[in-house]
PDB file of C-alpha atoms in Angstrom:
ATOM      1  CA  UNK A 456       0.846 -22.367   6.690  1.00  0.00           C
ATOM      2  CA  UNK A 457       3.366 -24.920   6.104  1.00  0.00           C
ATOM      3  CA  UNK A 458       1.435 -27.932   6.971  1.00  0.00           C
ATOM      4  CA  UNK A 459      -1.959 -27.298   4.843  1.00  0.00           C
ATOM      5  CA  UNK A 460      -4.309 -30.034   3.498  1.00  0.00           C
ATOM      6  CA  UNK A 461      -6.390 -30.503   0.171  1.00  0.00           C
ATOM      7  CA  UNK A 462      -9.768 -29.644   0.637  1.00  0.00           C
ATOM      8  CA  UNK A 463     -13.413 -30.002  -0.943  1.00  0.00           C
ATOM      9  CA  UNK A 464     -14.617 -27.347  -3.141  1.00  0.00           C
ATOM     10  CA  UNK A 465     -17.667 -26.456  -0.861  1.00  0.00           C
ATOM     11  CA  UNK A 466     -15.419 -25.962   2.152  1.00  0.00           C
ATOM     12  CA  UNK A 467     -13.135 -23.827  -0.103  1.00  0.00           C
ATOM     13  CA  UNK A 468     -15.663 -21.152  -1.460  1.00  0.00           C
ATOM     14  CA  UNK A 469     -17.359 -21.142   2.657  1.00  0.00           C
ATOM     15  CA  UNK A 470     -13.706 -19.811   3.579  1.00  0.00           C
ATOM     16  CA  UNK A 471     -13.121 -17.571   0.191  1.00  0.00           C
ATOM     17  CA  UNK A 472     -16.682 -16.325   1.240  1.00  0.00           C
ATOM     18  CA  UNK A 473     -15.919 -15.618   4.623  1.00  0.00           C
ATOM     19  CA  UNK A 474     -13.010 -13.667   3.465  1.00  0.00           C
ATOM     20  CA  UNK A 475     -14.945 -12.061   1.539  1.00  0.00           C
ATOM     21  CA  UNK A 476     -12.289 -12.511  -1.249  1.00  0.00           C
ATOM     22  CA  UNK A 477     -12.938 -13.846  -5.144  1.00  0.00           C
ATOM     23  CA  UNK A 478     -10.325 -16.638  -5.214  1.00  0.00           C
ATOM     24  CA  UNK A 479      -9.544 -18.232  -8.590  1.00  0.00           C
ATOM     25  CA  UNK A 480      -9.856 -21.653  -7.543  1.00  0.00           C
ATOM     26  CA  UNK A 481      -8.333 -23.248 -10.424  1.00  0.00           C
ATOM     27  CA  UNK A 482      -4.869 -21.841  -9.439  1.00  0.00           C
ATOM     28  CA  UNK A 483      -4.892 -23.865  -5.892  1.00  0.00           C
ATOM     29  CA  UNK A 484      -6.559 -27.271  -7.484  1.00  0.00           C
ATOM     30  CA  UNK A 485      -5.135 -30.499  -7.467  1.00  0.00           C
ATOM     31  CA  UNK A 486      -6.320 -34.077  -7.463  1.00  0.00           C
ATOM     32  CA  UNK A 487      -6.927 -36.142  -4.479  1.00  0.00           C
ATOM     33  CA  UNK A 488      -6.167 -39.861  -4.159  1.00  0.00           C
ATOM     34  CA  UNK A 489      -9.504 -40.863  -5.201  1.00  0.00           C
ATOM     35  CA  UNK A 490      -9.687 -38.458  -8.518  1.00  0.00           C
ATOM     36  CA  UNK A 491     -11.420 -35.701  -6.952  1.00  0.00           C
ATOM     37  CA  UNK A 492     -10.763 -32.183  -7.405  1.00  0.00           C
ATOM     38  CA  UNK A 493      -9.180 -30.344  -3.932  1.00  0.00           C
ATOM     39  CA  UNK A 494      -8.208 -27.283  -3.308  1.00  0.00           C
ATOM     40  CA  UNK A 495      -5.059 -25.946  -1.402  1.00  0.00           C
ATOM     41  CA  UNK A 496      -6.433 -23.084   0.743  1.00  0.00           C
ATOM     42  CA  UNK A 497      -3.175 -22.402   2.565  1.00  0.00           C
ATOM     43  CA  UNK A 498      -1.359 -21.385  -1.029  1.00  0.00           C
ATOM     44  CA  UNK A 499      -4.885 -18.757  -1.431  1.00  0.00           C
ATOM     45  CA  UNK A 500      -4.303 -17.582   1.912  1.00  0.00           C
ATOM     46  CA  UNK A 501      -0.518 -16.801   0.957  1.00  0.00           C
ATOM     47  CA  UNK A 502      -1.456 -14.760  -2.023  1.00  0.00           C
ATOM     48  CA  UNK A 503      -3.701 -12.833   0.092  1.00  0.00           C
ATOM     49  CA  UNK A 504      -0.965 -12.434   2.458  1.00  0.00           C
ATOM     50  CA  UNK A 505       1.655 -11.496   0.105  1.00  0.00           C
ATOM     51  CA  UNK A 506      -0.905  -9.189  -1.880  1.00  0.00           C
ATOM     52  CA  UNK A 507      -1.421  -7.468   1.786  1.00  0.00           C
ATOM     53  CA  UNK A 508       2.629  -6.810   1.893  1.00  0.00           C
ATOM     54  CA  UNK A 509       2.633  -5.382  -1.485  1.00  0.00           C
ATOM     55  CA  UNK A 510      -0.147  -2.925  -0.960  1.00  0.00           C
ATOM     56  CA  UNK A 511       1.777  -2.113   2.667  1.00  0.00           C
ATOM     57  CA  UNK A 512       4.845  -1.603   0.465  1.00  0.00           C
ATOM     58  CA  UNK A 513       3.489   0.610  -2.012  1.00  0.00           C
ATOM     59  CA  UNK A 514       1.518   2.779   0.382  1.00  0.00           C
ATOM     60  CA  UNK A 515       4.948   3.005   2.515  1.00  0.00           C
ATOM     61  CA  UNK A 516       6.799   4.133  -0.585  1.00  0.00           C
ATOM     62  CA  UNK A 517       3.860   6.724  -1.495  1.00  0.00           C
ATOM     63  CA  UNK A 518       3.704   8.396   2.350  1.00  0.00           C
ATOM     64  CA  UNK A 519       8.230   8.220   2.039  1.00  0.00           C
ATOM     65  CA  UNK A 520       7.859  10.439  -1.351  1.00  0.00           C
ATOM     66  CA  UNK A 521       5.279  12.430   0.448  1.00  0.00           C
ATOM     67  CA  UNK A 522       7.464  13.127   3.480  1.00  0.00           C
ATOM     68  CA  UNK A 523      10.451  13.559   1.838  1.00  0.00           C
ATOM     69  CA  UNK A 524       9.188  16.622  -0.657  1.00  0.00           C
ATOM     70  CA  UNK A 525       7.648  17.944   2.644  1.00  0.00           C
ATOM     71  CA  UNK A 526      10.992  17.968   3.986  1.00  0.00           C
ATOM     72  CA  UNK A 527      12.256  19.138   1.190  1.00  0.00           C
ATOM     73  CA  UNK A 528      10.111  22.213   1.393  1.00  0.00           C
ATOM     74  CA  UNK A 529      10.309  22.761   4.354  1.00  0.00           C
ATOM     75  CA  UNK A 530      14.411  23.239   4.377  1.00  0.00           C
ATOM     76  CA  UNK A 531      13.774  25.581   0.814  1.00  0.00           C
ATOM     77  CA  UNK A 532      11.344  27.451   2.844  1.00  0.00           C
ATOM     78  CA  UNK A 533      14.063  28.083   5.857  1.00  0.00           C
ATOM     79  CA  UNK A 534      16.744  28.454   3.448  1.00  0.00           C
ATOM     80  CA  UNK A 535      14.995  31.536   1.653  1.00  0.00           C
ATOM     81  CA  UNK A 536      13.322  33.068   4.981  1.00  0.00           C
ATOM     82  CA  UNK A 537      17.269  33.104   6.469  1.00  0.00           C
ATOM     83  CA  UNK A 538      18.962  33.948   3.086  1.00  0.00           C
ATOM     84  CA  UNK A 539      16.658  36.940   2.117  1.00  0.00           C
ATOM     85  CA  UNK A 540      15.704  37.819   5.825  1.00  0.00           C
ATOM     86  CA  UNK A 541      11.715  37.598   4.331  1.00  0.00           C
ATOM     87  CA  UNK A 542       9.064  36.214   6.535  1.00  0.00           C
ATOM     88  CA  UNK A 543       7.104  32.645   5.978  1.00  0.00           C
ATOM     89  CA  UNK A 544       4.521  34.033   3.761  1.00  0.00           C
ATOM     90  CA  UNK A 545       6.853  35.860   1.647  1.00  0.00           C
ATOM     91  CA  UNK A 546       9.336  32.900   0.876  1.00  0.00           C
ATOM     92  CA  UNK A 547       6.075  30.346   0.308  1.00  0.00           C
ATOM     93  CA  UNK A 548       5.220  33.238  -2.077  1.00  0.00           C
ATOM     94  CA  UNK A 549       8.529  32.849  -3.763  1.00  0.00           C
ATOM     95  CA  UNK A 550       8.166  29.039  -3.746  1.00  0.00           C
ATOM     96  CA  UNK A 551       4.758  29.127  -5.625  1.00  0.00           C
ATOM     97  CA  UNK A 552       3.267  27.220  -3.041  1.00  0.00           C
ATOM     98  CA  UNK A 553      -0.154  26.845  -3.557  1.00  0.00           C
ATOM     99  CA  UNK A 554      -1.645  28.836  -1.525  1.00  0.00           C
ATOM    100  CA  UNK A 555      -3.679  25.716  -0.300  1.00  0.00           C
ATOM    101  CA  UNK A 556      -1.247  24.350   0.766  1.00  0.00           C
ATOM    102  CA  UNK A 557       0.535  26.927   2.720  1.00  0.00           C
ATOM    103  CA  UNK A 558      -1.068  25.877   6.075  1.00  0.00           C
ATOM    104  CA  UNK A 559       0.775  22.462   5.884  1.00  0.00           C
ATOM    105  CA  UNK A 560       4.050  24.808   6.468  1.00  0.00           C
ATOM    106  CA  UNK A 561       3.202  27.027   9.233  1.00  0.00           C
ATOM    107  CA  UNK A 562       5.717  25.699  11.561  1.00  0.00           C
ATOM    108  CA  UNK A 563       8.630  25.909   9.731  1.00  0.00           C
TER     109      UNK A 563
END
């Protein structure tokens, strides 16, 4: 996107259409040589690229946590079945696992 030219309004709410995006266009306008308003679609298309990388950071973070607490659980779980010599039930019992959730630690 380094090399991106001005553009007409109409051709810049075809392509926000055909993203299917609401772009404020008053961010990306500028004034051509002649006075007339254009629009820089290639900074628009960055936003929606960086905006993309943000959500795929934030999910990424969200799933890590996730993991990480399953793993978490999963070692407490071992730890008390080996420590106690109790069975999977019994230690998921001790947890206050919700019983919900048990199945997600069958194969400890």
């Amino acid at each position: 996107l380094s090399q991106c030219e001005p553009m007409d309004e109409d051709s810049a709410r075809a392509i926000a259409g055909m993203l299917g995006r609401k772009i404020d266009l008053s961010r990306i306008e500028e004034r051509g040589k002649d006075g007339k308003k254009m629009y820089k679609m290639c900074k628009a298309l960055e936003d929606i690229m960086e905006e993309g990388v943000q959500k795929g950071r934030q999910e990424g973070r969200r799933e890590g946590k996730e993991e990480g607490r399953r793993e978490g659980r999963q070692s407490d779980i071992r730890n008390l079945m080996e420590s106690l010599d109790i069975g999977l039930e019994k230690a998921m019992e001790l947890l206050k696992i919700p019983v919900e959730e048990r199945k997600n630690y069958g194969g400890v």
